[in-house]
Every structure is written in structure tokens, then in C-alpha cells.
mmCIF file of C-alpha atoms in Angstrom:
data_model
loop_
_atom_site.group_PDB
_atom_site.id
_atom_site.type_symbol
_atom_site.label_atom_id
_atom_site.label_comp_id
_atom_site.label_asym_id
_atom_site.label_seq_id
_atom_site.Cartn_x
_atom_site.Cartn_y
_atom_site.Cartn_z
ATOM 1 C CA MET A 461 -90.407 1.758 -5.449
ATOM 2 C CA LEU A 462 -92.772 4.710 -5.159
ATOM 3 C CA TRP A 463 -96.018 2.768 -5.633
ATOM 4 C CA TYR A 464 -94.905 0.026 -3.234
ATOM 5 C CA ALA A 465 -94.256 2.692 -0.587
ATOM 6 C CA ILE A 466 -97.529 4.540 -1.226
ATOM 7 C CA ALA A 467 -99.654 1.390 -1.169
ATOM 8 C CA SER A 468 -98.058 -0.130 1.943
ATOM 9 C CA LEU A 469 -97.456 2.979 4.063
ATOM 10 C CA THR A 470 -100.641 4.985 3.415
ATOM 11 C CA PRO A 471 -102.854 2.675 5.520
ATOM 12 C CA ALA A 472 -100.257 2.663 8.311
ATOM 13 C CA ALA A 473 -100.222 6.466 8.454
ATOM 14 C CA LEU A 474 -104.018 6.744 8.478
ATOM 15 C CA LEU A 475 -104.453 3.982 11.061
ATOM 16 C CA GLY A 476 -101.833 5.622 13.276
ATOM 17 C CA LEU A 477 -103.728 8.917 13.075
ATOM 18 C CA ALA A 478 -106.949 7.028 13.778
ATOM 19 C CA ALA A 479 -105.497 5.486 16.948
ATOM 20 C CA LEU A 480 -104.269 8.861 18.151
ATOM 21 C CA PHE A 481 -107.046 11.241 17.187
ATOM 22 C CA GLY A 482 -110.159 9.375 16.054
ATOM 23 C CA GLY A 483 -112.344 11.741 14.042
ATOM 24 C CA PRO A 484 -112.469 10.849 10.334
ATOM 25 C CA PHE A 485 -109.283 8.774 10.462
ATOM 26 C CA PRO A 486 -110.701 5.386 11.603
ATOM 27 C CA LEU A 487 -112.965 5.277 8.541
ATOM 28 C CA LEU A 488 -110.257 6.629 6.230
ATOM 29 C CA GLY A 489 -107.771 4.086 7.567
ATOM 30 C CA LEU A 490 -110.105 1.172 6.920
ATOM 31 C CA MET A 491 -111.078 2.472 3.483
ATOM 32 C CA SER A 492 -107.419 2.869 2.510
ATOM 33 C CA ILE A 493 -106.874 -0.883 2.799
ATOM 34 C CA THR A 494 -110.225 -1.988 1.367
ATOM 35 C CA VAL A 495 -112.164 0.391 -0.879
ATOM 36 C CA LEU A 496 -109.122 2.296 -2.163
ATOM 37 C CA VAL A 497 -107.269 -0.914 -2.999
ATOM 38 C CA PHE A 498 -110.305 -2.353 -4.788
ATOM 39 C CA PHE A 499 -110.745 0.676 -7.043
ATOM 40 C CA MET A 500 -107.042 1.251 -7.666
ATOM 41 C CA ASP A 501 -106.817 -2.345 -8.869
ATOM 42 C CA LYS A 502 -109.433 -1.470 -11.484
ATOM 43 C CA LEU A 503 -106.961 0.873 -13.173
ATOM 44 C CA THR A 504 -105.150 -0.748 -16.063
ATOM 45 C CA ARG A 505 -101.481 -0.353 -15.316
ATOM 46 C CA GLN A 506 -98.406 -2.325 -14.369
ATOM 47 C CA LEU A 507 -95.867 -1.902 -11.608
ATOM 48 C CA PRO A 508 -92.692 -0.403 -13.110
ATOM 49 C CA ASP A 509 -89.585 -2.542 -13.406
ATOM 50 C CA THR A 510 -86.927 -1.706 -10.846
ATOM 51 C CA THR A 511 -83.460 -2.913 -9.958
ATOM 52 C CA SER A 512 -84.038 -2.150 -6.271
ATOM 53 C CA THR A 513 -84.048 -5.019 -3.773
ATOM 54 C CA GLY A 514 -86.772 -3.250 -1.787
ATOM 55 C CA ARG A 515 -84.830 -3.838 1.428
ATOM 56 C CA ARG A 516 -85.000 -0.210 2.538
ATOM 57 C CA LEU A 517 -88.800 -0.210 2.267
ATOM 58 C CA SER A 518 -88.979 -3.533 4.120
ATOM 59 C CA LEU A 519 -86.983 -2.093 7.005
ATOM 60 C CA VAL A 520 -89.152 1.036 7.079
ATOM 61 C CA LEU A 521 -92.278 -1.128 7.200
ATOM 62 C CA ALA A 522 -90.744 -3.145 10.039
ATOM 63 C CA ALA A 523 -89.956 0.059 11.915
ATOM 64 C CA VAL A 524 -93.578 1.144 11.435
ATOM 65 C CA HIS A 525 -95.074 -2.200 12.459
ATOM 66 C CA PHE A 526 -94.016 -2.296 16.107
ATOM 67 C CA PRO A 527 -95.110 1.210 17.192
ATOM 68 C CA LEU A 528 -98.332 0.843 15.189
ATOM 69 C CA LEU A 529 -99.098 -2.417 17.005
ATOM 70 C CA ALA A 530 -98.400 -0.819 20.402
ATOM 71 C CA LEU A 531 -100.430 2.247 19.470
ATOM 72 C CA GLY A 532 -103.298 0.060 18.330
ATOM 73 C CA VAL A 533 -103.358 -1.927 21.569
ATOM 74 C CA TRP A 534 -103.365 1.308 23.581
ATOM 75 C CA ALA A 535 -106.103 2.889 21.448
ATOM 76 C CA LEU A 536 -108.339 -0.179 21.622
ATOM 77 C CA GLY A 537 -107.766 -0.794 25.297
ATOM 78 C CA ALA A 538 -107.173 2.551 26.972
ATOM 79 C CA HIS A 539 -107.884 5.532 24.684
ATOM 80 C CA PRO A 540 -110.322 7.723 26.631
ATOM 81 C CA ALA A 541 -111.992 9.475 23.687
ATOM 82 C CA LEU A 542 -112.611 6.855 21.000
ATOM 83 C CA THR A 543 -116.176 5.679 20.417
ATOM 84 C CA LEU A 544 -117.162 2.038 19.986
ATOM 85 C CA ILE A 545 -117.561 2.626 16.236
ATOM 86 C CA ASP A 546 -114.085 4.172 16.117
ATOM 87 C CA LYS A 547 -112.607 1.134 17.836
ATOM 88 C CA LEU A 548 -114.424 -1.314 15.560
ATOM 89 C CA LEU A 549 -113.087 0.506 12.488
ATOM 90 C CA ILE A 550 -109.561 0.694 13.925
ATOM 91 C CA PHE A 551 -109.592 -2.981 14.951
ATOM 92 C CA THR A 552 -110.707 -4.087 11.484
ATOM 93 C CA GLY A 553 -108.223 -1.838 9.716
ATOM 94 C CA LEU A 554 -105.305 -2.903 11.903
ATOM 95 C CA GLY A 555 -106.178 -6.576 11.543
ATOM 96 C CA LEU A 556 -106.184 -6.242 7.770
ATOM 97 C CA TYR A 557 -102.976 -4.219 7.775
ATOM 98 C CA PHE A 558 -101.043 -6.598 10.005
ATOM 99 C CA GLY A 559 -102.423 -9.576 8.106
ATOM 100 C CA GLN A 560 -101.807 -8.296 4.591
ATOM 101 C CA VAL A 561 -98.858 -5.891 4.841
ATOM 102 C CA SER A 562 -96.908 -6.807 7.978
ATOM 103 C CA ASN A 563 -97.181 -10.524 7.232
ATOM 104 C CA SER A 564 -96.057 -9.961 3.635
ATOM 105 C CA ASN A 565 -93.116 -7.881 4.822
ATOM 106 C CA ALA A 566 -92.110 -10.413 7.483
ATOM 107 C CA HIS A 567 -92.277 -13.099 4.796
ATOM 108 C CA GLU A 568 -89.929 -11.064 2.614
ATOM 109 C CA LEU A 569 -87.479 -10.538 5.478
ATOM 110 C CA ILE A 570 -87.232 -14.170 6.634
ATOM 111 C CA HIS A 571 -86.079 -15.079 3.119
ATOM 112 C CA ALA A 572 -83.195 -12.583 3.293
ATOM 113 C CA SER A 573 -79.644 -13.904 3.173
ATOM 114 C CA ALA A 574 -78.422 -11.529 5.899
ATOM 115 C CA ARG A 575 -79.029 -12.406 9.546
ATOM 116 C CA LEU A 576 -80.385 -9.050 10.761
ATOM 117 C CA PRO A 577 -83.301 -8.793 8.287
ATOM 118 C CA ARG A 578 -84.196 -12.429 9.010
ATOM 119 C CA ARG A 579 -84.323 -11.733 12.739
ATOM 120 C CA ILE A 580 -86.474 -8.661 12.179
ATOM 121 C CA GLY A 581 -88.892 -10.752 10.122
ATOM 122 C CA ILE A 582 -89.013 -13.361 12.887
ATOM 123 C CA ALA A 583 -89.708 -10.610 15.433
ATOM 124 C CA ILE A 584 -92.662 -9.379 13.379
ATOM 125 C CA TYR A 585 -94.173 -12.865 13.305
ATOM 126 C CA ILE A 586 -93.550 -13.268 17.046
ATOM 127 C CA SER A 587 -95.278 -9.943 17.696
ATOM 128 C CA LEU A 588 -98.389 -11.451 16.075
ATOM 129 C CA LEU A 589 -98.005 -14.651 18.172
ATOM 130 C CA HIS A 590 -97.163 -16.569 15.006
ATOM 131 C CA GLY A 591 -93.435 -17.104 15.368
ATOM 132 C CA HIS A 592 -93.668 -20.823 14.601
ATOM 133 C CA HIS A 593 -94.830 -19.892 11.093
ATOM 134 C CA VAL A 594 -91.184 -19.067 10.310
ATOM 135 C CA SER A 595 -90.087 -22.666 10.836
ATOM 136 C CA ALA A 596 -93.201 -24.088 9.177
ATOM 137 C CA HIS A 597 -92.739 -21.826 6.169
ATOM 138 C CA LEU A 598 -89.009 -22.251 5.586
ATOM 139 C CA ARG A 599 -88.555 -25.877 6.601
ATOM 140 C CA VAL A 600 -91.911 -27.370 5.593
ATOM 141 C CA HIS A 601 -93.897 -25.210 3.180
ATOM 142 C CA HIS A 602 -91.067 -24.471 0.747
ATOM 143 C CA ILE A 603 -90.151 -28.156 0.607
ATOM 144 C CA PHE A 604 -93.591 -29.783 0.554
ATOM 145 C CA ALA A 605 -95.896 -27.087 -0.887
ATOM 146 C CA ALA A 606 -98.613 -28.474 -3.166
ATOM 147 C CA THR A 607 -98.452 -31.890 -1.455
ATOM 148 C CA ASP A 608 -100.411 -33.410 1.408
ATOM 149 C CA ALA A 609 -97.263 -33.218 3.559
ATOM 150 C CA ASP A 610 -97.657 -29.460 3.815
ATOM 151 C CA PRO A 611 -100.338 -28.365 6.314
ATOM 152 C CA ASN A 612 -100.532 -24.958 4.613
ATOM 153 C CA SER A 613 -101.521 -26.310 1.184
ATOM 154 C CA ALA A 614 -105.297 -26.628 0.931
ATOM 155 C CA ARG A 615 -106.787 -29.729 -0.655
ATOM 156 C CA ALA A 616 -109.281 -29.694 -3.496
ATOM 157 C CA GLY A 617 -112.798 -29.288 -2.143
ATOM 158 C CA GLU A 618 -111.559 -28.302 1.328
ATOM 159 C CA GLY A 619 -113.347 -25.245 2.698
ATOM 160 C CA PHE A 620 -111.336 -22.479 4.311
ATOM 161 C CA TRP A 621 -112.639 -23.001 7.841
ATOM 162 C CA ALA A 622 -111.766 -26.705 7.797
ATOM 163 C CA PHE A 623 -108.371 -25.832 6.348
ATOM 164 C CA ALA A 624 -107.735 -23.163 8.995
ATOM 165 C CA LEU A 625 -108.464 -25.540 11.871
ATOM 166 C CA ARG A 626 -106.143 -28.124 10.348
ATOM 167 C CA ALA A 627 -103.380 -25.638 9.472
ATOM 168 C CA LEU A 628 -103.338 -23.762 12.782
ATOM 169 C CA ARG A 629 -102.345 -26.919 14.605
ATOM 170 C CA GLY A 630 -100.550 -28.573 11.697
ATOM 171 C CA GLU A 631 -98.016 -25.837 11.004
ATOM 172 C CA PHE A 632 -97.091 -25.559 14.709
ATOM 173 C CA VAL A 633 -96.393 -29.300 14.931
ATOM 174 C CA ALA A 634 -94.745 -29.573 11.501
ATOM 175 C CA GLY A 635 -92.446 -26.639 12.204
ATOM 176 C CA TRP A 636 -91.457 -28.099 15.573
ATOM 177 C CA HIS A 637 -90.595 -31.489 14.072
ATOM 178 C CA ALA A 638 -88.698 -29.900 11.166
ATOM 179 C CA ASP A 639 -86.607 -27.733 13.497
ATOM 180 C CA SER A 640 -85.931 -30.669 15.811
ATOM 181 C CA ARG A 641 -84.785 -32.863 12.898
ATOM 182 C CA HIS A 642 -82.554 -30.068 11.644
ATOM 183 C CA ARG A 643 -80.977 -29.632 15.089
ATOM 184 C CA SER A 644 -80.402 -33.367 15.465
ATOM 185 C CA ARG A 645 -78.067 -33.303 12.469
ATOM 186 C CA ALA A 646 -75.923 -30.535 13.982
ATOM 187 C CA PRO A 647 -73.483 -30.644 16.922
ATOM 188 C CA ALA A 648 -75.123 -30.778 20.346
ATOM 189 C CA ARG A 649 -76.773 -27.495 21.276
ATOM 190 C CA SER A 650 -78.482 -26.155 24.352
ATOM 191 C CA PRO A 651 -82.238 -26.879 24.420
ATOM 192 C CA LEU A 652 -82.710 -23.152 24.999
ATOM 193 C CA SER A 653 -81.396 -22.459 21.488
ATOM 194 C CA HIS A 654 -84.367 -24.242 19.900
ATOM 195 C CA PRO A 655 -86.247 -21.645 17.792
ATOM 196 C CA TYR A 656 -89.528 -22.529 19.494
ATOM 197 C CA VAL A 657 -88.113 -21.281 22.793
ATOM 198 C CA ALA A 658 -87.752 -17.831 21.215
ATOM 199 C CA TYR A 659 -91.199 -18.052 19.627
ATOM 200 C CA ILE A 660 -92.914 -18.935 22.896
ATOM 201 C CA ALA A 661 -90.842 -16.635 25.144
ATOM 202 C CA GLY A 662 -91.317 -13.793 22.696
ATOM 203 C CA GLY A 663 -95.042 -14.405 22.639
ATOM 204 C CA ILE A 664 -95.201 -14.315 26.452
ATOM 205 C CA LEU A 665 -93.250 -11.047 26.438
ATOM 206 C CA MET A 666 -95.722 -9.602 23.924
ATOM 207 C CA LEU A 667 -98.667 -10.597 26.116
ATOM 208 C CA ILE A 668 -97.104 -8.898 29.144
ATOM 209 C CA THR A 669 -96.362 -5.795 27.067
ATOM 210 C CA ALA A 670 -99.943 -5.650 25.772
ATOM 211 C CA LEU A 671 -101.235 -5.896 29.339
ATOM 212 C CA LEU A 672 -98.984 -3.024 30.450
ATOM 213 C CA ILE A 673 -99.958 -0.847 27.469
ATOM 214 C CA GLY A 674 -103.700 -1.427 27.310
ATOM 215 C CA GLY A 675 -104.677 -3.157 30.523
ATOM 216 C CA PHE A 676 -106.728 -6.343 30.578
ATOM 217 C CA LYS A 677 -109.010 -5.033 27.832
ATOM 218 C CA GLY A 678 -106.001 -4.212 25.682
ATOM 219 C CA LEU A 679 -104.607 -7.710 26.266
ATOM 220 C CA ILE A 680 -107.822 -9.366 25.098
ATOM 221 C CA LEU A 681 -108.016 -7.136 22.031
ATOM 222 C CA TYR A 682 -104.343 -7.785 21.269
ATOM 223 C CA LEU A 683 -105.059 -11.519 21.277
ATOM 224 C CA CYS A 684 -107.960 -10.905 18.914
ATOM 225 C CA LEU A 685 -105.780 -8.765 16.616
ATOM 226 C CA ALA A 686 -103.083 -11.437 16.520
ATOM 227 C CA LEU A 687 -105.626 -14.137 15.662
ATOM 228 C CA TYR A 688 -107.138 -11.878 12.989
ATOM 229 C CA ALA A 689 -103.681 -11.366 11.427
ATOM 230 C CA GLN A 690 -102.983 -15.106 11.574
ATOM 231 C CA LEU A 691 -106.258 -15.840 9.787
ATOM 232 C CA GLN A 692 -105.278 -13.341 7.089
ATOM 233 C CA LEU A 693 -102.049 -15.265 6.531
ATOM 234 C CA LEU A 694 -103.893 -18.573 6.422
ATOM 235 C CA LEU A 695 -106.317 -17.087 3.901
ATOM 236 C CA SER A 696 -103.353 -16.175 1.697
ATOM 237 C CA ASP A 697 -101.951 -19.701 1.946
ATOM 238 C CA TYR A 698 -105.375 -21.191 1.264
ATOM 239 C CA VAL A 699 -106.038 -19.040 -1.789
ATOM 240 C CA GLN A 700 -102.550 -19.347 -3.268
ATOM 241 C CA HIS A 701 -102.317 -23.141 -3.106
ATOM 242 C CA TYR A 702 -105.920 -24.317 -3.215
ATOM 243 C CA GLY A 703 -106.133 -27.784 -4.746
ATOM 244 C CA LEU A 704 -102.945 -27.623 -6.838
ATOM 245 C CA ARG A 705 -100.776 -30.711 -6.436
ATOM 246 C CA ARG A 706 -97.335 -31.825 -7.598
ATOM 247 C CA ALA A 707 -97.462 -35.171 -9.373
ATOM 248 C CA PRO A 708 -95.479 -38.051 -7.837
ATOM 249 C CA GLN A 709 -92.411 -39.210 -9.760
ATOM 250 C CA SER A 710 -91.217 -42.785 -10.252
ATOM 251 C CA ASN A 711 -89.000 -42.477 -7.161
ATOM 252 C CA GLY A 712 -92.030 -41.545 -5.053
ATOM 253 C CA LYS A 713 -90.971 -37.933 -4.590
ATOM 254 C CA PRO A 714 -93.154 -35.095 -5.892
ATOM 255 C CA GLU A 715 -92.169 -33.357 -9.088
ATOM 256 C CA PRO A 716 -90.199 -30.112 -8.678
ATOM 257 C CA MET A 717 -92.157 -27.010 -7.742
ATOM 258 C CA GLY A 718 -93.199 -25.278 -10.946
ATOM 259 C CA ALA A 719 -95.158 -22.313 -12.209
ATOM 260 C CA GLN A 720 -98.330 -24.418 -12.293
ATOM 261 C CA HIS A 721 -98.326 -25.155 -8.558
ATOM 262 C CA SER A 722 -99.402 -21.774 -7.112
ATOM 263 C CA TRP A 723 -102.263 -19.391 -7.788
ATOM 264 C CA ASN A 724 -101.332 -15.825 -8.719
ATOM 265 C CA ALA A 725 -103.153 -12.502 -8.779
ATOM 266 C CA PRO A 726 -102.181 -9.877 -11.375
ATOM 267 C CA LYS A 727 -103.808 -6.772 -9.866
ATOM 268 C CA TRP A 728 -101.175 -4.052 -9.590
ATOM 269 C CA TYR A 729 -102.098 -1.980 -6.525
ATOM 270 C CA SER A 730 -102.835 -4.879 -4.175
ATOM 271 C CA ASN A 731 -99.581 -6.450 -5.413
ATOM 272 C CA ALA A 732 -97.762 -3.242 -4.489
ATOM 273 C CA MET A 733 -99.411 -3.129 -1.055
ATOM 274 C CA MET A 734 -98.520 -6.765 -0.348
ATOM 275 C CA LEU A 735 -94.972 -6.497 -1.756
ATOM 276 C CA ASN A 736 -95.779 -8.777 -4.700
ATOM 277 C CA ALA A 737 -96.793 -11.669 -2.454
ATOM 278 C CA PRO A 738 -99.582 -12.523 -4.969
ATOM 279 C CA ARG A 739 -96.868 -13.280 -7.544
ATOM 280 C CA HIS A 740 -96.588 -16.594 -5.799
ATOM 281 C CA SER A 741 -95.373 -19.001 -8.468
ATOM 282 C CA ASP A 742 -92.188 -17.045 -9.114
ATOM 283 C CA HIS A 743 -91.527 -16.800 -5.377
ATOM 284 C CA HIS A 744 -91.704 -20.574 -4.963
ATOM 285 C CA MET A 745 -89.426 -21.138 -7.935
ATOM 286 C CA HIS A 746 -86.982 -18.457 -6.755
ATOM 287 C CA PRO A 747 -87.393 -18.079 -2.952
ATOM 288 C CA ALA A 748 -84.388 -15.768 -2.608
ATOM 289 C CA ARG A 749 -85.588 -13.356 -5.301
ATOM 290 C CA ALA A 750 -86.428 -9.913 -3.881
ATOM 291 C CA PHE A 751 -90.074 -8.875 -4.163
ATOM 292 C CA PRO A 752 -89.592 -6.116 -6.791
ATOM 293 C CA ALA A 753 -88.026 -8.667 -9.157
ATOM 294 C CA LEU A 754 -90.832 -11.252 -8.965
ATOM 295 C CA ARG A 755 -92.499 -11.869 -12.317
ATOM 296 C CA ILE A 756 -95.883 -13.091 -13.458
ATOM 297 C CA ASN A 757 -96.858 -14.958 -16.633
ATOM 298 C CA PRO A 758 -100.614 -15.507 -17.129
ATOM 299 C CA THR A 759 -99.979 -18.128 -19.819
ATOM 300 C CA HIS A 760 -97.976 -20.515 -17.666
ATOM 301 C CA MET A 761 -99.182 -19.653 -14.179
ATOM 302 C CA PRO A 762 -102.628 -20.329 -12.661
ATOM 303 C CA MET A 763 -104.371 -16.985 -12.331
ATOM 304 C CA LEU A 764 -107.043 -15.961 -9.850
ATOM 305 C CA PRO A 765 -110.052 -14.131 -11.304
ATOM 306 C CA HIS A 766 -109.739 -11.273 -8.794
ATOM 307 C CA SER A 767 -107.135 -9.721 -6.508
ATOM 308 C CA LEU A 768 -105.838 -11.686 -3.532
ATOM 309 C CA PRO A 769 -107.804 -9.592 -0.965
ATOM 310 C CA VAL A 770 -111.044 -10.106 -2.907
ATOM 311 C CA MET A 771 -110.409 -13.847 -3.258
ATOM 312 C CA ALA A 772 -109.699 -14.042 0.480
ATOM 313 C CA VAL A 773 -113.157 -12.620 1.169
ATOM 314 C CA LEU A 774 -114.750 -15.127 -1.218
ATOM 315 C CA ALA A 775 -112.875 -17.960 0.508
ATOM 316 C CA LEU A 776 -114.798 -17.219 3.705
ATOM 317 C CA PHE A 777 -117.871 -18.680 1.951
ATOM 318 C CA PRO A 778 -116.861 -22.210 0.872
ATOM 319 C CA PRO A 779 -119.814 -22.966 -1.464
ATOM 320 C CA LEU A 780 -119.225 -19.716 -3.358
ATOM 321 C CA TRP A 781 -115.491 -20.332 -3.411
ATOM 322 C CA ARG A 782 -115.862 -23.815 -4.879
ATOM 323 C CA ARG A 783 -118.307 -22.557 -7.507
ATOM 324 C CA ILE A 784 -115.719 -20.031 -8.675
ATOM 325 C CA MET A 785 -112.510 -22.041 -8.288
ATOM 326 C CA ASP A 786 -113.148 -25.739 -8.856
ATOM 327 C CA ARG A 787 -113.565 -25.480 -12.632
ATOM 328 C CA ARG A 788 -110.383 -23.402 -12.819
ATOM 329 C CA LEU A 789 -108.616 -25.974 -10.663
ATOM 330 C CA ALA A 790 -109.737 -28.787 -12.962
ATOM 331 C CA LYS A 791 -108.211 -26.961 -15.923
ATOM 332 C CA TRP A 792 -104.784 -26.825 -14.285
ATOM 333 C CA GLN A 793 -104.858 -30.257 -12.703
ATOM 334 C CA ASN A 794 -106.085 -31.968 -15.878
ATOM 335 C CA PRO A 795 -104.673 -29.957 -18.799
ATOM 336 C CA ALA A 796 -105.972 -30.948 -22.235
#
């Protein structure tokens, strides 16, 4: 688990130091989650096999997330000594960290079988004003991924910005309907027990907390950080499912989710930082499998030409993205 811990905790430590002390740390914090990851991925090596579930690291990352978020809001909104450049570097670094590491960790936790880790994962998503993603992910995405019924599965030829506008609204509504249908099949419950009550109430509590920590400026920057982290998650969904579709069967239902229905990225260090989230095919086939046990097979799984963070940057430019990906998509959608 050593490389997973190094890759995921190093940026958190540097960004925490940046928020407290400024100096060289804002630049080092940003570089640790961008430049360092890019060059470490260039090294030819594999993550070692391990029998660990990774749960201890997930809980450590969760324990780091909440104070780092509070510290970031305070630094951006109320720190008396940071320069504008410092704050720009810290904002960018924190947005990337929450979007790539905290989101990946929350995703791991909401798939846990035990109640406490699941609730911690939900709390992380709520802290980024994205609590409804839990319902959309578990009750919609894992059932309808790679079909048009899933708002978080991008269509062939769909640019990221069009996808993001559709998915931001679509996953909120789809998650709500899925939770409501699920509750309708159970014994009568109080309306206050609907998960969306916790998502919305938790979000309001986070807004009040941000205002108390960083003032009005801190509140605005917290909203921007949360949106930045949400866009990072949507970029991951966009990249990992772009264009791939499950064929309809004779009964009208889509074929079972297989290795060919998700894009994967083999780069070792970014995989370690994101807790193997780029090993996406295996996760969809085995949702309960812990992140250290996820496997990748370049022969049977669609592979991205670069790491997930690099592909997310390319996705911001739809014409460039389509030039790189559409011929690869055609290969997997129309195998010879």
C-alpha cells in the first residue's frame, strides 16, 4: 500500500502546508498533483500485488479531507498573508485534489459493505455539494452504465461541455427518482428519511460552515471549489464511458456490463493516486472489489492512450478529443 499512500497523501500534505504558510508550498502542492504525476507515470513499473483491502488508507484520506477542505476555505477567504498568486495556486491544487483523490476515495467508501465507511463516503460527497451523486451512482450508473438511460455515460460525438450540462441536472433527477422508487417498495417511512434530505441539509450546513470559516469571500470560493471538484468527477465519468454502449438483447434489455464497456488507463502512479479508479472495467464487473484488487487487461479492455488526468485535460477541447478517441471508439464498437 506504500505507493498508494505516497501518491494520494503527498499532495494533501503540501497543500495543507501551502494553506498555512504560503512560501514555496502553493507551487509545490500544485506540481505534486500535476507535473509529478505526469513524470512518475512515465516510469515503467507496475503497482505491486497486495492482499490489503485498502480500508485503512481510505479512512486516513477521509480524515485528511475534511480539515484540508476547512483549511483551504480559510486560506482562500481569510488568510492575511497569502498573495493572489498563492491563492490561485492553492485553489487549483485543492480543486484537483478534491476532484481526483477525495472523489475517488468517496467512491471507494460508498461501495463498502459496512455502514460506517459508506456514511463517511456520503459525507465526503456532501462536503463537495455533490451528495446526490451517491444515489445516482449506486442506483442508476451501476445499473444503466453504457446506455442512454444513464446520464453519466457520454454519447459518441458528445463534447464534454454538452455532456456536463446534461449530466449535472440529469444525475440529480435520476438519483431522486431511483431513491423514490426504492423507498416506495419498502414499508412506509418518514419523508425526512429520504436520502436527498440529508444531501440538501448537509449542503446547507456546509455553506454555513464555509461562511463562518472564511467569511463571504470564503463562501464564494468554497462554492467554486465544490463546482471544480464536481467537474473533475464528471470528467472522469465522461472519459471512462465515452461512446461505449451495451448492445440490446432480444428481451429489450442491454447486455450485461462487460470488460468492453469502460475505458481504462494503465499508468501506475496516477492509478495509485486515484485508488485504481482508472481500472474502470473491473470495477463495473465487480463493484464490491476493493481498489487494491482491481485488475486491468489491455487485450480485453478498451485502453486510453494516456493517463486519466491527461485525458481529462484533452476532453476539455472537444475537437481534439474526438480526433484522438473516435477511431478508438469505432474499433471497440465495431470489432472486426
